[in-house]
Amino acid sequence: MEAKKNPKLEISRNSSIYFAIGLNIMLLFSWQALEYKTYEKDDVIIDLLDVEAELEEDIPIVNVNTPPPPPPPVAVQQSIQIVDDVEEVEETVIESTETSQEEAIRDVVEVSDIEVEEVEEDVQVAFAIIENVPVFPGCEGLPKKKMKDCFQQKMQEHVVNNFEYPQEALDLGIQGRVSVMFIIDSKGHITGIRSRGPDKILEKEAERIIESLPKMKPGTQRGKPVKVAYALPIFFKFNEG
């Protein structure tokens, strides 16, 4: 049989070449499509500004009426008359009011006119260091060394003879030591009594005993009577049966 188609016109013979060319063309278009870039365009508004030329106003020149300058001062002619002195003028003399040195010395007070008043010093000395202790009644005429022992002995006898145990303290069972401090003043009186103890009841009784002390001859320091401070312990103790 004879072929109906012309062998020179065989299309399938170069089909692979056509396929490769078409594939490359498609790849080229795809690459161009991927690389294609677009940019946003900003809307630009262009306004036209009409600048009108400013009109310069002519400022009118006003003439101000300036007052004329003042006239020059008139020269005054001075006339001097010479008058003879007829009346005598009395001059006022101003004297100084300050005191002169002579008058000041005249008013000086002499030393003999000043009276010096002696002020008694309120001196308080402790019993332990006093030069001459107060003299308790019954200790008169003793030597200085025995005067202190006699004072303390008489003080103990006075406490024993006047001691009374408060019944209220016995009922409450209160006992203990009461320290009494007092002053024998420059006249021999008992003043400034203070006490410290376990209870007010015992303190009150101890102060009562000291208040009943007799008047004494005051102690002296450097030959002058002075206040003498003295402290005395009083023991309150009862036998529990």
mmCIF file of C-alpha atoms in Angstrom:
data_model
loop_
_atom_site.group_PDB
_atom_site.id
_atom_site.type_symbol
_atom_site.label_atom_id
_atom_site.label_comp_id
_atom_site.label_asym_id
_atom_site.label_seq_id
_atom_site.Cartn_x
_atom_site.Cartn_y
_atom_site.Cartn_z
ATOM 1 C CA MET A 1 0.000 0.000 0.000
ATOM 2 C CA GLU A 2 1.142 3.466 -0.617
ATOM 3 C CA ALA A 3 1.437 5.900 2.141
ATOM 4 C CA LYS A 4 -1.094 8.645 2.147
ATOM 5 C CA LYS A 5 1.069 11.132 3.990
ATOM 6 C CA ASN A 6 4.207 12.778 2.813
ATOM 7 C CA PRO A 7 7.122 11.550 4.883
ATOM 8 C CA LYS A 8 8.692 14.970 4.763
ATOM 9 C CA LEU A 9 5.645 16.383 6.417
ATOM 10 C CA GLU A 10 5.842 14.064 9.462
ATOM 11 C CA ILE A 11 5.038 16.244 12.462
ATOM 12 C CA SER A 12 5.725 13.742 15.244
ATOM 13 C CA ARG A 13 9.238 13.420 14.088
ATOM 14 C CA ASN A 14 10.356 16.687 15.875
ATOM 15 C CA SER A 15 7.810 16.624 18.677
ATOM 16 C CA SER A 16 10.434 16.425 21.488
ATOM 17 C CA ILE A 17 12.154 19.542 20.230
ATOM 18 C CA TYR A 18 8.893 21.428 20.105
ATOM 19 C CA PHE A 19 8.021 20.254 23.573
ATOM 20 C CA ALA A 20 11.341 21.465 24.960
ATOM 21 C CA ILE A 21 10.983 24.852 23.264
ATOM 22 C CA GLY A 22 7.440 25.282 24.547
ATOM 23 C CA LEU A 23 8.480 24.270 28.043
ATOM 24 C CA ASN A 24 11.262 26.855 28.079
ATOM 25 C CA ILE A 25 8.926 29.546 26.820
ATOM 26 C CA MET A 26 6.420 28.716 29.563
ATOM 27 C CA LEU A 27 9.151 28.744 32.198
ATOM 28 C CA LEU A 28 10.296 32.148 30.895
ATOM 29 C CA PHE A 29 6.777 33.551 31.144
ATOM 30 C CA SER A 30 6.355 32.065 34.639
ATOM 31 C CA TRP A 31 9.638 33.566 35.817
ATOM 32 C CA GLN A 32 8.716 36.975 34.392
ATOM 33 C CA ALA A 33 5.335 36.766 36.113
ATOM 34 C CA LEU A 34 6.975 35.950 39.461
ATOM 35 C CA GLU A 35 9.553 38.729 39.168
ATOM 36 C CA TYR A 36 7.074 41.350 38.107
ATOM 37 C CA LYS A 37 6.744 44.130 40.749
ATOM 38 C CA THR A 38 4.150 46.804 41.145
ATOM 39 C CA TYR A 39 4.410 50.020 43.214
ATOM 40 C CA GLU A 40 1.648 52.057 44.797
ATOM 41 C CA LYS A 41 1.425 55.520 43.469
ATOM 42 C CA ASP A 42 0.704 58.208 46.038
ATOM 43 C CA ASP A 43 -1.966 60.594 45.158
ATOM 44 C CA VAL A 44 -0.284 63.933 44.870
ATOM 45 C CA ILE A 45 -2.518 66.911 45.196
ATOM 46 C CA ILE A 46 -1.030 69.960 43.703
ATOM 47 C CA ASP A 47 -2.628 73.112 44.923
ATOM 48 C CA LEU A 48 -2.022 76.376 43.319
ATOM 49 C CA LEU A 49 -1.317 79.177 45.747
ATOM 50 C CA ASP A 50 -2.188 82.541 44.474
ATOM 51 C CA VAL A 51 -0.068 85.132 46.187
ATOM 52 C CA GLU A 52 -1.467 88.499 45.668
ATOM 53 C CA ALA A 53 0.860 91.354 45.973
ATOM 54 C CA GLU A 54 0.275 93.261 49.180
ATOM 55 C CA LEU A 55 -0.785 96.707 48.692
ATOM 56 C CA GLU A 56 1.406 99.139 50.519
ATOM 57 C CA GLU A 57 -0.673 101.790 52.149
ATOM 58 C CA ASP A 58 0.656 105.236 52.148
ATOM 59 C CA ILE A 59 0.813 106.575 55.704
ATOM 60 C CA PRO A 60 -0.091 110.228 55.702
ATOM 61 C CA ILE A 61 2.422 112.538 57.351
ATOM 62 C CA VAL A 62 0.768 114.594 60.060
ATOM 63 C CA ASN A 63 2.432 117.768 61.224
ATOM 64 C CA VAL A 64 2.281 118.070 65.041
ATOM 65 C CA ASN A 65 2.155 121.527 66.455
ATOM 66 C CA THR A 66 5.238 121.623 68.666
ATOM 67 C CA PRO A 67 5.154 124.384 71.299
ATOM 68 C CA PRO A 68 7.875 126.962 70.934
ATOM 69 C CA PRO A 69 10.818 126.763 73.337
ATOM 70 C CA PRO A 70 10.583 128.862 76.525
ATOM 71 C CA PRO A 71 12.133 132.297 76.468
ATOM 72 C CA PRO A 72 15.581 132.712 78.036
ATOM 73 C CA PRO A 73 15.648 133.722 81.731
ATOM 74 C CA VAL A 74 15.705 137.395 82.445
ATOM 75 C CA ALA A 75 18.847 138.575 84.176
ATOM 76 C CA VAL A 76 18.060 139.987 87.639
ATOM 77 C CA GLN A 77 20.155 142.802 88.851
ATOM 78 C CA GLN A 78 21.083 142.436 92.525
ATOM 79 C CA SER A 79 21.630 145.523 94.569
ATOM 80 C CA ILE A 80 23.545 145.326 97.811
ATOM 81 C CA GLN A 81 23.129 147.974 100.494
ATOM 82 C CA ILE A 82 25.668 148.397 103.221
ATOM 83 C CA VAL A 83 23.952 149.229 106.531
ATOM 84 C CA ASP A 84 25.812 150.439 109.567
ATOM 85 C CA ASP A 85 25.492 148.303 112.699
ATOM 86 C CA VAL A 86 23.297 150.191 115.081
ATOM 87 C CA GLU A 87 21.866 147.505 117.354
ATOM 88 C CA GLU A 88 24.038 145.098 119.286
ATOM 89 C CA VAL A 89 22.999 141.491 118.895
ATOM 90 C CA GLU A 90 23.309 139.311 121.975
ATOM 91 C CA GLU A 91 24.755 135.935 121.172
ATOM 92 C CA THR A 92 23.204 132.868 122.808
ATOM 93 C CA VAL A 93 25.773 130.772 124.605
ATOM 94 C CA ILE A 94 24.964 127.006 124.749
ATOM 95 C CA GLU A 95 26.616 125.448 127.747
ATOM 96 C CA SER A 96 27.458 121.760 127.962
ATOM 97 C CA THR A 97 25.328 119.609 130.288
ATOM 98 C CA GLU A 98 28.058 117.015 130.827
ATOM 99 C CA THR A 99 29.594 116.683 134.264
ATOM 100 C CA SER A 100 33.172 117.746 134.495
ATOM 101 C CA GLN A 101 35.838 115.529 135.953
ATOM 102 C CA GLU A 102 36.203 117.697 139.065
ATOM 103 C CA GLU A 103 32.480 117.538 139.822
ATOM 104 C CA ALA A 104 32.439 113.787 139.228
ATOM 105 C CA ILE A 105 35.313 113.263 141.663
ATOM 106 C CA ARG A 106 33.523 115.428 144.205
ATOM 107 C CA ASP A 107 30.536 113.000 144.224
ATOM 108 C CA VAL A 108 32.578 109.836 144.767
ATOM 109 C CA VAL A 109 31.419 107.904 147.808
ATOM 110 C CA GLU A 110 34.142 107.166 150.292
ATOM 111 C CA VAL A 111 34.824 103.579 151.255
ATOM 112 C CA SER A 112 34.055 104.300 154.884
ATOM 113 C CA ASP A 113 30.478 105.251 153.972
ATOM 114 C CA ILE A 114 29.654 101.726 152.693
ATOM 115 C CA GLU A 115 28.242 99.331 155.233
ATOM 116 C CA VAL A 116 29.001 95.667 154.617
ATOM 117 C CA GLU A 117 26.258 93.393 155.880
ATOM 118 C CA GLU A 118 27.297 89.898 156.738
ATOM 119 C CA VAL A 119 25.060 87.228 155.228
ATOM 120 C CA GLU A 120 24.774 83.994 157.084
ATOM 121 C CA GLU A 121 25.496 81.047 154.835
ATOM 122 C CA ASP A 122 23.049 78.190 154.980
ATOM 123 C CA VAL A 123 25.650 75.450 155.307
ATOM 124 C CA GLN A 124 24.726 71.814 155.846
ATOM 125 C CA VAL A 125 27.362 69.352 157.054
ATOM 126 C CA ALA A 126 27.106 65.583 157.472
ATOM 127 C CA PHE A 127 27.333 64.192 161.020
ATOM 128 C CA ALA A 128 30.364 62.062 160.106
ATOM 129 C CA ILE A 129 32.572 65.021 159.133
ATOM 130 C CA ILE A 130 31.313 67.804 161.422
ATOM 131 C CA GLU A 131 33.993 69.397 163.610
ATOM 132 C CA ASN A 132 31.800 69.647 166.705
ATOM 133 C CA VAL A 133 28.731 67.370 166.780
ATOM 134 C CA PRO A 134 25.431 68.572 168.240
ATOM 135 C CA VAL A 135 25.226 68.153 172.024
ATOM 136 C CA PHE A 136 22.429 65.836 173.109
ATOM 137 C CA PRO A 137 20.914 66.773 176.505
ATOM 138 C CA GLY A 138 22.925 64.868 179.130
ATOM 139 C CA CYS A 139 26.209 64.905 177.126
ATOM 140 C CA GLU A 140 27.354 68.364 178.176
ATOM 141 C CA GLY A 141 30.922 68.813 179.399
ATOM 142 C CA LEU A 142 32.340 65.686 177.755
ATOM 143 C CA PRO A 143 35.563 65.731 175.695
ATOM 144 C CA LYS A 144 35.260 66.134 171.961
ATOM 145 C CA LYS A 145 36.200 62.507 171.271
ATOM 146 C CA LYS A 146 33.450 61.146 173.552
ATOM 147 C CA MET A 147 30.802 63.626 172.477
ATOM 148 C CA LYS A 148 29.979 61.693 169.306
ATOM 149 C CA ASP A 149 29.634 58.359 171.136
ATOM 150 C CA CYS A 150 27.409 59.983 173.754
ATOM 151 C CA PHE A 151 25.200 61.474 171.045
ATOM 152 C CA GLN A 152 24.662 58.107 169.367
ATOM 153 C CA GLN A 153 24.028 56.345 172.685
ATOM 154 C CA LYS A 154 21.432 58.917 173.737
ATOM 155 C CA MET A 155 19.777 58.609 170.340
ATOM 156 C CA GLN A 156 19.448 54.830 170.726
ATOM 157 C CA GLU A 157 18.003 55.228 174.225
ATOM 158 C CA HIS A 158 15.450 57.711 172.955
ATOM 159 C CA VAL A 159 14.283 55.320 170.238
ATOM 160 C CA VAL A 160 13.928 52.420 172.702
ATOM 161 C CA ASN A 161 12.058 54.507 175.294
ATOM 162 C CA ASN A 162 9.613 55.947 172.755
ATOM 163 C CA PHE A 163 9.179 52.894 170.505
ATOM 164 C CA GLU A 164 5.641 51.558 169.998
ATOM 165 C CA TYR A 165 4.855 48.876 167.439
ATOM 166 C CA PRO A 166 1.759 49.964 165.485
ATOM 167 C CA GLN A 167 -1.130 47.564 166.114
ATOM 168 C CA GLU A 168 -2.211 47.821 162.481
ATOM 169 C CA ALA A 169 1.243 46.674 161.366
ATOM 170 C CA LEU A 170 1.049 43.729 163.808
ATOM 171 C CA ASP A 171 -2.353 42.708 162.442
ATOM 172 C CA LEU A 172 -1.073 42.823 158.867
ATOM 173 C CA GLY A 173 2.245 41.176 159.720
ATOM 174 C CA ILE A 174 4.330 44.107 158.474
ATOM 175 C CA GLN A 175 7.921 44.328 159.648
ATOM 176 C CA GLY A 176 11.267 45.514 158.384
ATOM 177 C CA ARG A 177 13.847 48.320 158.513
ATOM 178 C CA VAL A 178 12.947 52.001 158.255
ATOM 179 C CA SER A 179 15.724 54.515 157.454
ATOM 180 C CA VAL A 180 15.021 57.956 158.880
ATOM 181 C CA MET A 181 16.932 61.051 157.697
ATOM 182 C CA PHE A 182 16.612 64.387 159.515
ATOM 183 C CA ILE A 183 18.460 67.674 160.094
ATOM 184 C CA ILE A 184 19.485 69.360 163.347
ATOM 185 C CA ASP A 185 19.380 73.029 162.307
ATOM 186 C CA SER A 186 21.647 75.867 163.469
ATOM 187 C CA LYS A 187 19.351 76.480 166.463
ATOM 188 C CA GLY A 188 19.198 72.859 167.614
ATOM 189 C CA HIS A 189 15.703 72.011 166.321
ATOM 190 C CA ILE A 190 14.784 68.821 164.413
ATOM 191 C CA THR A 191 13.661 69.578 160.830
ATOM 192 C CA GLY A 192 13.433 67.965 157.403
ATOM 193 C CA ILE A 193 12.382 64.491 158.581
ATOM 194 C CA ARG A 194 12.208 61.894 155.790
ATOM 195 C CA SER A 195 11.778 58.128 155.993
ATOM 196 C CA ARG A 196 11.926 55.102 153.738
ATOM 197 C CA GLY A 197 10.663 51.670 154.698
ATOM 198 C CA PRO A 198 8.569 48.667 153.681
ATOM 199 C CA ASP A 199 5.236 50.321 154.545
ATOM 200 C CA LYS A 200 3.745 53.738 155.274
ATOM 201 C CA ILE A 201 2.589 52.580 158.710
ATOM 202 C CA LEU A 202 6.135 51.881 159.871
ATOM 203 C CA GLU A 203 7.460 55.067 158.250
ATOM 204 C CA LYS A 204 4.880 57.172 160.105
ATOM 205 C CA GLU A 205 5.833 55.603 163.467
ATOM 206 C CA ALA A 206 9.557 56.165 162.845
ATOM 207 C CA GLU A 207 8.925 59.837 162.008
ATOM 208 C CA ARG A 208 6.890 60.220 165.211
ATOM 209 C CA ILE A 209 9.816 58.940 167.291
ATOM 210 C CA ILE A 210 12.245 61.431 165.675
ATOM 211 C CA GLU A 211 9.806 64.334 166.078
ATOM 212 C CA SER A 212 9.815 63.738 169.845
ATOM 213 C CA LEU A 213 13.591 64.352 170.104
ATOM 214 C CA PRO A 214 14.524 67.158 172.530
ATOM 215 C CA LYS A 215 16.166 70.422 171.487
ATOM 216 C CA MET A 216 19.951 70.147 171.283
ATOM 217 C CA LYS A 217 22.929 72.428 171.219
ATOM 218 C CA PRO A 218 23.691 72.865 167.484
ATOM 219 C CA GLY A 219 26.833 71.526 165.905
ATOM 220 C CA THR A 220 29.527 73.953 164.814
ATOM 221 C CA GLN A 221 31.871 74.146 161.827
ATOM 222 C CA ARG A 222 34.791 76.629 161.983
ATOM 223 C CA GLY A 223 33.283 78.149 165.082
ATOM 224 C CA LYS A 224 29.840 78.822 163.542
ATOM 225 C CA PRO A 225 26.602 76.879 164.164
ATOM 226 C CA VAL A 226 25.526 74.919 161.078
ATOM 227 C CA LYS A 227 22.927 72.411 160.015
ATOM 228 C CA VAL A 228 23.874 68.793 160.654
ATOM 229 C CA ALA A 229 22.389 65.927 158.620
ATOM 230 C CA TYR A 230 21.867 62.637 160.465
ATOM 231 C CA ALA A 231 20.512 59.232 159.424
ATOM 232 C CA LEU A 232 19.138 56.618 161.827
ATOM 233 C CA PRO A 233 17.898 53.073 161.046
ATOM 234 C CA ILE A 234 14.960 51.743 163.097
ATOM 235 C CA PHE A 235 14.117 48.021 162.961
ATOM 236 C CA PHE A 236 10.520 46.870 163.344
ATOM 237 C CA LYS A 237 10.405 43.153 164.151
ATOM 238 C CA PHE A 238 7.956 41.030 166.127
ATOM 239 C CA ASN A 239 8.227 37.494 167.466
ATOM 240 C CA GLU A 240 5.916 35.091 165.679
ATOM 241 C CA GLY A 241 4.332 32.802 168.271
#
